Amino acid sequence: MPDLLLELFSEEIPARMQRKAAENLKSLVTNALVDAGLPYEGAKAFATPRRLALHVAGVPVGSAATREERKGPRVGAPEKAVEGFLRGAGLSSIEDATIQNDPKKGDFYVAVIEKPGRSAIDLIAEFMPGILRNFPWPKSMRWGDKPTRWVRPLHSIVATFGPETEEPDVVSFEFDGIQSGKTTRGHRFLADEAFDVRRFDDYATELEKHKVVLDADRRKDIILNDAKDRALALGLELVEDPGLLEEVAGLVEWPVVLTGSFDEDFLSIPDECIQLTIRVNQKCFVLKDPTTGRLANKFVLISNVVADDGGKLIVAGNEKVIRARLSDARFFWDADLKAKLSDNLPKLDVVKFHEKLGSVGERVKRLVALSGELAPIVDADVQMAQRAAELAKADLVSNMVFEFPELQGLMGRYYAAAQGEDASVAQAIEDHYKPQGPSDTVPADPVSISVALAEKLDLLTGFWAIDEKPTGSKDPYALRRAALGVIRIILENNLRIRLGDVIETAARSQAVDISDLGSLKSDLLAFFADRLKVHLKD
């Protein structure tokens, strides 16, 4: 049976949009095929920075002829009912309908609608422009004087259809002034010449010859394996990062793995700061020393070209930028260390937590009080629990967290340890946000447990007090996650807590008046019960 090959060739598509766009193309086209009476055997979508591609196998040469009997109104029915029936059945007059008899209801009109089969190539050409015109890009653009939109300027469309044993035909249609054909281009820098393709096997092979790896998962495998080999050759280990791997695979069509280095002096910065700086600014992977577990002063970068000098100039350019970015990170680190975390507390009074729930400084005071209440219940030292709660949010106004919000809590632990706070206090500052998801670890130290529970229970009671509860799929304040976090902390640490009493305590300290505390407690406990059911089912 014939196969369908589609390719949409454009300027660079943002990496974060590629995989979803490929799946959308597959879904839209295959649904349209089925709706047109063209069932298929299989389909697979692909994406590179410059193209979306789709291969649909086993498409019939045409749709089957159909015959449908559509029942209409009774003979003698009002004129408007008859007109509606004729319009819906596509008949020009009532004489074109037949009359059938129902022993119970009498005579009624029946339209016999016969549709001849149509060729697949005509049906595909008919529905493709509409699919492209309404393609669901998260963001799109217009260019020149063209009325339609696409994620980036579209250059060409490949659309071929035919059996394996014959020369395929071009599915002829036009979109935004671009006529479909069978010509595409290779890698922008390494093999940019145009070439013709016939069907998928030919297409994928020719792309490879023109320095394009079509399959994103294969690009990921190439990057990961080559990066590990490079690290091994240096006596180091790659610090794997699935999110970064997915992103860089969407930035290159022909991945080339290179390694660079930075000054060892930068290793005085916490490893997480180094990794995030290099990841965010240069999309590079970091390496670690397997003997110490600490980062090494080496990194792995992914190029999209095979350079004549072996990549020396590319590496030097990345090293220059990374040196500047790490210099910034070291400045933030050193500046933050000059002040104590407690010096940051007055700054929290001017940081708004929520319009109705006060500042972050006010929230910290609530966390201190609630942590003190929870500490004896979980066998934690009250003073340490309250100290950890007092400092838990202090790193939010630090230079490093301002630059990298992802490091909140973690930087607080580093700063607390550097200024001589108790190890349990420092650990609780990092752990009080946990667990942040079903796969995240749960705090185990009693001090961390008390502050983590206080953080989540204050959040829940506060938003319940102002009636900002999750609705449907919307949960902007992650309240479901907070409730599940409380449940996991209690269960996994084998604790017994009268949750209703703690909810009352937390609710009384909120910045708003609560008219019916009993109702709030009852409703929130029911919410916990629902989250518990979900957790146990999982």
Coordinates of C-alpha atoms in Angstrom, one line a residue:
M1 CA 0.0 0.0 0.0
P2 CA 1.2 3.6 -0.6
D3 CA 3.0 5.7 1.9
L4 CA 2.7 9.4 2.6
L5 CA 5.8 11.6 3.3
L6 CA 5.4 15.2 4.5
E7 CA 8.1 17.7 5.4
L8 CA 7.7 21.3 6.5
F9 CA 11.0 23.1 6.1
S10 CA 11.5 26.4 7.9
E11 CA 13.8 28.6 9.8
E12 CA 14.9 27.3 13.2
I13 CA 12.1 26.0 15.4
P14 CA 12.6 26.6 19.1
A15 CA 13.8 23.4 20.7
R16 CA 11.0 23.4 23.4
M17 CA 8.4 23.3 20.7
Q18 CA 9.7 20.7 18.3
R19 CA 8.6 17.4 19.9
K20 CA 5.1 18.6 20.6
A21 CA 4.8 20.1 17.1
A22 CA 5.8 16.8 15.5
E23 CA 3.2 14.9 17.6
N24 CA 0.6 17.5 16.7
L25 CA 1.4 17.1 13.0
K26 CA 1.0 13.3 13.3
S27 CA -2.3 13.6 15.2
L28 CA -3.9 16.1 12.8
V29 CA -2.9 14.4 9.6
T30 CA -3.8 10.8 10.7
N31 CA -7.1 12.0 12.1
A32 CA -7.9 13.7 8.8
L33 CA -7.0 10.5 7.0
V34 CA -9.3 8.5 9.0
D35 CA -12.1 11.1 8.7
A36 CA -11.6 10.9 4.9
G37 CA -12.1 7.2 4.9
L38 CA -8.4 6.4 4.6
P39 CA -7.3 4.1 7.4
Y40 CA -3.5 3.7 7.8
E41 CA -1.1 1.1 9.2
G42 CA 1.3 3.2 11.1
A43 CA 2.7 6.7 11.5
K44 CA 5.8 8.4 12.9
A45 CA 6.7 12.0 13.3
F46 CA 10.1 13.6 13.4
A47 CA 11.6 17.1 14.2
T48 CA 14.9 18.8 13.7
P49 CA 15.7 22.5 14.3
R50 CA 14.7 23.3 10.6
R51 CA 12.0 20.7 9.8
L52 CA 8.9 18.8 10.8
A53 CA 8.5 15.5 9.0
L54 CA 5.8 12.8 9.0
H55 CA 5.8 9.3 7.5
V56 CA 2.4 7.5 7.3
A57 CA 2.6 3.9 6.1
G58 CA -0.1 1.8 4.5
V59 CA -2.5 4.4 3.3
P60 CA -5.1 3.1 0.8
V61 CA -5.0 4.5 -2.8
G62 CA -8.5 5.9 -2.3
S63 CA -11.6 6.0 -0.1
A64 CA -14.4 3.4 -0.6
A65 CA -17.7 4.4 -2.1
T66 CA -20.4 4.8 0.6
R67 CA -24.2 4.5 0.6
E68 CA -26.3 6.0 3.4
E69 CA -30.0 6.0 4.1
R70 CA -31.0 9.0 6.0
K71 CA -34.5 9.0 7.5
G72 CA -36.6 12.2 7.2
P73 CA -39.9 13.6 8.4
R74 CA -43.3 12.0 7.9
V75 CA -45.1 12.5 4.6
G76 CA -47.2 15.6 5.0
A77 CA -44.9 17.1 7.6
P78 CA -44.6 20.9 7.8
E79 CA -42.8 22.6 5.0
K80 CA -39.9 23.8 7.2
A81 CA -39.2 20.3 8.4
V82 CA -39.1 19.1 4.8
E83 CA -36.7 21.9 3.8
G84 CA -34.4 21.1 6.7
F85 CA -34.4 17.5 5.7
L86 CA -33.5 18.3 2.1
R87 CA -30.8 20.7 3.1
G88 CA -29.2 18.2 5.5
A89 CA -29.3 15.4 2.9
G90 CA -28.1 17.5 0.0
L91 CA -31.2 17.0 -2.1
S92 CA -32.6 19.6 -4.4
S93 CA -36.3 18.5 -4.2
I94 CA -38.5 16.1 -2.3
E95 CA -38.9 14.1 -5.5
D96 CA -35.3 12.9 -5.0
A97 CA -36.3 11.2 -1.8
T98 CA -38.0 7.8 -1.5
I99 CA -41.0 7.0 0.7
Q100 CA -40.9 4.1 3.1
N101 CA -43.7 2.8 5.3
D102 CA -43.5 2.3 9.0
P103 CA -46.5 0.2 10.3
K104 CA -46.7 2.3 13.5
K105 CA -45.7 5.7 12.2
G106 CA -46.9 5.7 8.7
D107 CA -45.1 6.9 5.6
F108 CA -41.9 8.9 5.9
Y109 CA -39.3 10.2 3.5
V110 CA -35.8 8.6 3.2
A111 CA -32.8 10.1 1.4
V112 CA -30.3 7.7 -0.1
I113 CA -27.0 9.4 -0.2
E114 CA -24.4 7.7 -2.3
K115 CA -20.8 9.0 -2.3
P116 CA -18.3 7.7 -4.8
G117 CA -14.8 6.8 -3.6
R118 CA -12.1 9.4 -4.1
S119 CA -8.4 9.1 -4.6
A120 CA -6.3 9.5 -1.5
I121 CA -4.0 12.0 -3.2
D122 CA -6.9 14.3 -3.9
L123 CA -8.3 14.0 -0.3
I124 CA -4.8 14.7 1.2
A125 CA -4.3 17.7 -1.0
E126 CA -7.7 19.0 0.1
F127 CA -7.2 18.8 3.9
M128 CA -3.5 19.7 4.2
P129 CA -3.8 23.5 3.7
G130 CA -6.4 23.7 6.5
I131 CA -4.2 21.7 8.9
L132 CA -1.3 24.0 8.2
R133 CA -3.4 27.1 8.5
N134 CA -4.7 26.2 11.9
F135 CA -1.6 24.5 13.3
P136 CA -1.5 24.9 17.1
W137 CA 1.9 26.6 17.6
P138 CA 2.2 28.1 21.2
K139 CA 3.7 31.2 19.5
S140 CA 3.7 32.0 15.8
M141 CA 4.6 34.8 13.5
R142 CA 3.8 36.5 10.2
W143 CA 6.5 37.6 7.8
G144 CA 6.5 39.9 4.8
D145 CA 3.0 40.6 3.5
K146 CA 1.8 37.0 3.9
P147 CA -1.5 36.6 5.8
T148 CA -0.9 33.2 7.4
R149 CA 1.2 32.4 10.4
W150 CA 3.9 29.8 11.2
V151 CA 6.4 29.4 14.1
R152 CA 9.2 30.7 11.8
P153 CA 9.3 31.6 8.1
L154 CA 8.4 28.5 6.1
H155 CA 10.5 27.8 3.0
S156 CA 9.3 24.6 1.4
I157 CA 6.9 21.7 1.7
V158 CA 7.6 18.1 0.7
A159 CA 4.5 15.9 0.1
T160 CA 4.8 12.6 -1.8
F161 CA 2.5 9.7 -2.0
G162 CA 2.8 6.3 -3.6
P163 CA 3.6 2.6 -3.3
E164 CA 7.1 1.3 -2.7
T165 CA 7.4 -0.3 -6.1
E166 CA 6.5 2.9 -8.1
E167 CA 7.6 6.4 -8.4
P168 CA 5.5 8.4 -5.9
D169 CA 3.4 11.3 -6.9
V170 CA 3.6 14.8 -5.5
V171 CA 0.5 15.7 -3.4
S172 CA -0.1 19.0 -5.0
F173 CA -1.4 21.9 -2.8
E174 CA -0.4 25.4 -1.9
F175 CA 0.0 27.0 1.5
D176 CA 1.0 30.6 2.0
G177 CA 2.2 30.9 -1.5
I178 CA 4.4 27.8 -1.2
Q179 CA 3.7 25.0 -3.6
S180 CA 4.3 21.5 -2.3
G181 CA 6.9 19.4 -4.1
K182 CA 9.6 16.9 -3.5
T183 CA 12.7 19.1 -2.9
T184 CA 14.3 19.8 0.4
R185 CA 17.7 21.0 1.7
G186 CA 20.3 19.5 4.0
H187 CA 22.3 21.0 6.9
R188 CA 22.5 24.8 6.8
F189 CA 26.3 25.0 6.9
L190 CA 27.6 21.5 6.0
A191 CA 25.4 20.5 3.0
D192 CA 22.9 23.3 2.2
E193 CA 22.2 22.2 -1.4
A194 CA 18.7 21.3 -2.5
F195 CA 17.9 17.7 -3.4
D196 CA 14.9 15.7 -4.4
V197 CA 13.3 12.9 -2.3
R198 CA 10.8 10.2 -3.2
R199 CA 9.7 8.2 -0.1
F200 CA 10.6 8.0 3.5
D201 CA 13.6 5.5 3.3
D202 CA 15.1 7.6 0.5
Y203 CA 14.4 10.8 2.4
A204 CA 16.0 9.7 5.7
T205 CA 19.1 8.3 3.8
E206 CA 19.6 11.4 1.8
L207 CA 19.2 13.6 4.8
E208 CA 22.0 11.6 6.5
K209 CA 24.2 12.2 3.5
H210 CA 23.4 15.9 3.8
K211 CA 24.5 16.0 7.5
V212 CA 21.1 15.8 9.1
V213 CA 20.1 13.2 11.7
L214 CA 16.3 13.2 11.4
D215 CA 15.3 11.3 14.6
A216 CA 15.6 13.5 17.8
D217 CA 16.0 10.4 20.0
R218 CA 19.0 9.2 17.8
R219 CA 20.6 12.7 18.1
K220 CA 20.2 12.4 21.9
D221 CA 21.9 8.9 21.9
I222 CA 24.8 10.3 19.8
I223 CA 25.2 13.2 22.1
L224 CA 25.0 11.2 25.3
N225 CA 27.3 8.4 24.2
D226 CA 29.9 10.7 22.7
A227 CA 29.8 12.9 25.8
K228 CA 30.4 9.9 28.1
D229 CA 33.3 8.8 25.9
R230 CA 34.8 12.2 26.0
A231 CA 34.5 12.3 29.8
L232 CA 36.0 8.8 30.1
A233 CA 38.9 9.8 28.1
L234 CA 39.6 12.6 30.6
G235 CA 39.2 10.2 33.6
L236 CA 35.9 12.0 34.5
E237 CA 32.2 11.2 34.5
L238 CA 29.4 13.1 32.7
V239 CA 26.8 14.7 35.0
E240 CA 23.7 13.6 33.1
D241 CA 20.9 16.1 32.6
P242 CA 17.9 14.7 30.7
G243 CA 16.3 18.1 30.3
L244 CA 19.4 19.7 28.8
L245 CA 19.9 16.6 26.6
E246 CA 16.4 17.1 25.2
E247 CA 17.1 20.8 24.6
V248 CA 20.5 20.5 22.9
A249 CA 19.2 17.7 20.7
G250 CA 16.7 20.3 19.4
L251 CA 19.4 22.8 18.7
V252 CA 21.5 20.7 16.3
E253 CA 20.9 18.6 13.2
W254 CA 24.4 17.1 13.1
P255 CA 25.7 16.9 16.7
V256 CA 29.4 17.2 17.3
V257 CA 30.6 16.8 20.9
L258 CA 33.6 18.9 22.1
T259 CA 35.1 19.5 25.5
G260 CA 36.4 22.7 27.1
S261 CA 37.7 23.8 30.5
F262 CA 37.6 26.7 33.0
D263 CA 39.9 28.0 35.7
E264 CA 40.1 25.7 38.7
D265 CA 39.7 28.7 41.0
F266 CA 36.0 28.7 40.1
L267 CA 35.6 25.4 41.9
S268 CA 35.3 27.3 45.1
I269 CA 31.8 28.1 44.1
P270 CA 29.2 25.4 45.0
D271 CA 28.8 22.7 42.3
E272 CA 25.2 23.5 41.8
C273 CA 25.9 27.1 41.0
I274 CA 28.6 26.1 38.5
Q275 CA 26.3 23.6 36.8
L276 CA 23.4 25.9 36.5
T277 CA 25.5 28.8 35.3
I278 CA 27.0 26.7 32.5
R279 CA 23.7 25.0 31.7
V280 CA 21.6 28.1 31.5
N281 CA 24.0 30.4 29.7
Q282 CA 25.8 28.0 27.3
K283 CA 23.7 24.8 27.2
C284 CA 26.8 22.8 28.2
F285 CA 27.1 19.7 30.4
V286 CA 29.5 19.5 33.3
L287 CA 31.9 16.7 34.3
K288 CA 32.7 15.4 37.8
D289 CA 35.7 13.6 39.3
P290 CA 34.5 10.1 40.2
T291 CA 37.0 9.9 43.1
T292 CA 35.7 13.0 44.9
G293 CA 32.2 13.3 43.6
R294 CA 32.9 17.1 43.0
L295 CA 32.8 18.9 39.7
A296 CA 35.9 19.1 37.6
N297 CA 36.9 22.2 35.7
K298 CA 35.8 20.7 32.4
F299 CA 32.6 20.9 30.4
V300 CA 31.1 19.3 27.3
L301 CA 29.6 21.4 24.6
I302 CA 27.5 20.3 21.5
S303 CA 28.3 22.0 18.2
N304 CA 26.2 21.9 15.0
V305 CA 29.2 21.9 12.7
V306 CA 32.3 20.0 11.9
A307 CA 34.9 22.7 12.1
D308 CA 38.1 22.7 10.0
D309 CA 40.2 23.3 13.1
G310 CA 38.7 20.4 15.1
G311 CA 36.5 22.8 17.0
K312 CA 39.3 24.8 18.7
L313 CA 37.7 28.2 17.9
I314 CA 34.3 27.0 19.0
V315 CA 35.7 25.7 22.3
A316 CA 37.6 29.0 22.9
G317 CA 34.4 31.0 22.4
N318 CA 32.5 29.0 24.9
E319 CA 35.3 29.1 27.4
K320 CA 35.4 32.9 27.1
V321 CA 31.6 33.2 27.8
I322 CA 31.7 30.6 30.6
R323 CA 34.6 32.4 32.3
A324 CA 32.6 35.6 32.3
R325 CA 29.5 33.9 33.7
L326 CA 31.4 32.0 36.4
S327 CA 33.0 35.3 37.4
D328 CA 29.6 36.7 37.9
A329 CA 28.6 33.7 39.9
R330 CA 31.7 34.0 42.1
F331 CA 30.9 37.6 42.7
F332 CA 27.3 36.7 43.8
W333 CA 28.7 33.9 46.1
D334 CA 31.3 36.1 47.7
A335 CA 28.9 39.1 48.2
D336 CA 26.3 36.8 49.8
L337 CA 28.9 35.3 52.2
K338 CA 29.8 38.8 53.5
A339 CA 26.4 39.1 55.2
K340 CA 24.6 36.7 57.5
L341 CA 21.3 35.2 56.6
S342 CA 19.6 37.0 59.5
D343 CA 20.7 40.3 58.0
N344 CA 18.4 39.6 55.1
L345 CA 15.3 39.2 57.3
P346 CA 14.2 42.9 57.2
K347 CA 14.3 42.8 53.4
L348 CA 11.6 40.1 53.4
D349 CA 9.1 42.6 54.9
V350 CA 9.0 44.4 51.6
V351 CA 8.6 41.3 49.5
K352 CA 4.9 40.6 48.8
F353 CA 3.9 37.0 49.3
H354 CA 0.3 37.5 48.4
E355 CA -1.9 40.6 48.3
K356 CA -4.3 39.2 50.9
L357 CA -1.7 37.2 52.9
G358 CA 0.9 39.8 53.6
S359 CA 4.6 39.9 53.0
V360 CA 7.2 37.1 53.0
G361 CA 8.4 38.5 56.3
E362 CA 5.0 38.1 57.9
R363 CA 4.9 34.6 56.6
V364 CA 8.2 33.8 58.1
K365 CA 6.8 34.8 61.5
R366 CA 3.9 32.4 61.0
L367 CA 6.4 29.6 60.0
V368 CA 8.4 30.2 63.2
A369 CA 5.4 29.9 65.4
L370 CA 4.0 26.9 63.6
S371 CA 7.3 25.1 63.5
G372 CA 7.6 25.6 67.3
E373 CA 4.2 23.9 67.7
L374 CA 5.1 21.0 65.4
A375 CA 8.6 20.4 66.8
P376 CA 7.5 18.4 70.0
I377 CA 5.1 16.3 67.9
V378 CA 7.9 15.2 65.5
D379 CA 10.6 14.9 68.3
A380 CA 12.5 18.0 67.0
D381 CA 14.4 20.5 69.1
V382 CA 12.0 23.5 69.3
Q383 CA 14.7 26.2 69.2
M384 CA 16.4 24.7 66.2
A385 CA 13.1 24.2 64.4
Q386 CA 12.2 27.9 65.0
R387 CA 15.7 29.0 64.0
A388 CA 15.5 27.0 60.8
A389 CA 12.0 28.5 60.0
E390 CA 13.3 32.0 60.7
L391 CA 16.1 31.6 58.2
A392 CA 14.2 29.4 55.7
K393 CA 13.3 32.3 53.3
A394 CA 16.3 34.5 53.9
D395 CA 18.1 33.4 50.8
L396 CA 15.3 34.6 48.6
V397 CA 16.8 38.1 48.6
S398 CA 20.4 36.9 48.1
N399 CA 22.3 37.7 44.9
M400 CA 22.7 34.1 43.8
V401 CA 19.0 33.2 44.2
F402 CA 18.0 36.5 42.5
E403 CA 20.0 35.3 39.5
F404 CA 19.0 31.6 39.7
P405 CA 15.6 31.2 41.5
E406 CA 16.0 27.4 41.1
L407 CA 18.6 27.5 43.8
Q408 CA 16.3 28.7 46.6
G409 CA 16.7 26.7 49.7
L410 CA 19.9 25.1 48.5
M411 CA 21.8 28.4 48.7
G412 CA 20.3 29.0 52.1
R413 CA 21.8 25.7 53.3
Y414 CA 25.2 26.7 52.0
Y415 CA 25.1 30.2 53.6
A416 CA 23.8 28.8 56.9
A417 CA 26.6 26.2 57.0
A418 CA 29.2 28.9 56.2
Q419 CA 28.0 31.1 59.0
G420 CA 28.2 28.3 61.6
E421 CA 24.5 27.4 62.0
D422 CA 23.7 23.9 63.3
A423 CA 23.8 21.2 60.6
S424 CA 20.1 20.4 61.2
V425 CA 19.2 24.0 60.8
A426 CA 21.1 24.4 57.6
Q427 CA 19.6 21.1 56.2
A428 CA 16.1 22.2 57.1
I429 CA 16.5 25.4 55.1
E430 CA 17.0 23.3 51.9
D431 CA 14.6 20.6 52.8
H432 CA 11.6 22.6 53.9
Y433 CA 10.4 22.9 50.2
K434 CA 10.4 19.1 49.8
P435 CA 8.9 17.0 48.5
Q436 CA 8.2 19.1 45.3
G437 CA 6.8 16.2 43.3
P438 CA 6.0 12.5 43.5
S439 CA 9.6 11.4 42.8
D440 CA 11.2 13.9 45.1
T441 CA 12.7 12.8 48.4
V442 CA 11.0 13.5 51.7
P443 CA 12.7 15.2 54.7
A444 CA 13.8 12.8 57.3
D445 CA 15.5 14.9 60.0
P446 CA 13.0 16.0 62.7
V447 CA 14.0 19.7 62.3
S448 CA 13.5 19.5 58.6
I449 CA 10.2 17.7 59.0
S450 CA 8.8 20.4 61.4
V451 CA 9.6 23.3 59.0
A452 CA 8.5 21.4 55.9
L453 CA 5.1 20.6 57.5
A454 CA 4.8 24.2 58.6
E455 CA 5.6 25.6 55.2
K456 CA 2.9 23.5 53.5
L457 CA 0.2 23.8 56.2
D458 CA 0.6 27.6 56.3
L459 CA 0.3 27.7 52.5
L460 CA -2.8 25.6 52.5
T461 CA -4.6 27.3 55.4
G462 CA -3.8 30.7 54.0
F463 CA -5.3 30.1 50.6
W464 CA -8.2 28.3 52.1
A465 CA -8.8 31.3 54.3
I466 CA -9.0 33.6 51.2
D467 CA -11.0 31.0 49.3
E468 CA -8.3 30.5 46.6
K469 CA -8.8 26.7 46.3
P470 CA -7.8 24.5 43.4
T471 CA -10.6 24.3 40.8
G472 CA -10.7 21.6 38.1
S473 CA -7.3 21.4 36.5
K474 CA -6.2 24.8 37.7
D475 CA -3.9 24.9 40.7
P476 CA -1.7 28.0 40.4
Y477 CA -0.3 27.9 43.9
A478 CA 0.4 24.1 43.8
L479 CA -1.9 23.4 46.7
R480 CA -2.5 19.8 45.7
R481 CA 1.3 19.2 45.7
A482 CA 1.5 20.8 49.1
A483 CA -1.2 18.5 50.6
L484 CA 0.4 15.5 49.0
G485 CA 3.7 16.6 50.5
V486 CA 2.2 16.7 54.0
I487 CA 0.8 13.2 53.5
R488 CA 4.1 11.8 52.3
I489 CA 6.1 13.4 55.1
I490 CA 3.7 11.9 57.7
L491 CA 3.4 8.4 56.1
E492 CA 7.1 7.9 55.2
N493 CA 8.3 9.1 58.6
N494 CA 5.7 7.0 60.4
L495 CA 4.3 10.0 62.2
R496 CA 1.0 10.4 64.0
I497 CA -0.4 14.0 63.9
R498 CA -3.8 15.4 64.8
L499 CA -4.0 17.3 61.5
G500 CA -7.2 19.1 62.4
D501 CA -5.6 20.7 65.5
V502 CA -2.5 21.8 63.5
I503 CA -4.8 23.3 60.8
E504 CA -6.6 25.3 63.4
T505 CA -3.3 26.6 64.8
A506 CA -2.1 27.6 61.4
A507 CA -5.4 29.2 60.4
R508 CA -5.6 31.4 63.5
S509 CA -2.2 33.0 62.6
Q510 CA -3.2 34.0 59.1
A511 CA -3.3 37.6 58.1
V512 CA -7.0 37.5 57.4
D513 CA -10.1 37.1 59.6
I514 CA -11.7 33.7 59.3
S515 CA -15.4 33.8 59.9
D516 CA -16.0 30.0 60.2
L517 CA -12.9 28.2 61.4
G518 CA -14.7 24.9 61.7
S519 CA -15.9 24.9 58.1
L520 CA -12.4 25.7 56.9
K521 CA -10.9 22.9 58.9
S522 CA -13.6 20.4 57.7
D523 CA -13.2 21.4 54.1
L524 CA -9.4 21.2 54.2
L525 CA -9.4 17.8 55.9
A526 CA -11.7 16.6 53.1
F527 CA -9.2 17.9 50.6
F528 CA -6.4 15.9 52.4
A529 CA -8.7 12.8 52.3
D530 CA -9.0 13.2 48.5
R531 CA -5.3 13.6 48.1
L532 CA -4.7 10.6 50.2
K533 CA -7.0 8.5 48.0
V534 CA -5.0 9.6 44.9
H535 CA -1.7 8.8 46.7
L536 CA -2.8 5.3 47.7
K537 CA -4.2 4.6 44.2
D538 CA -0.8 5.6 42.7

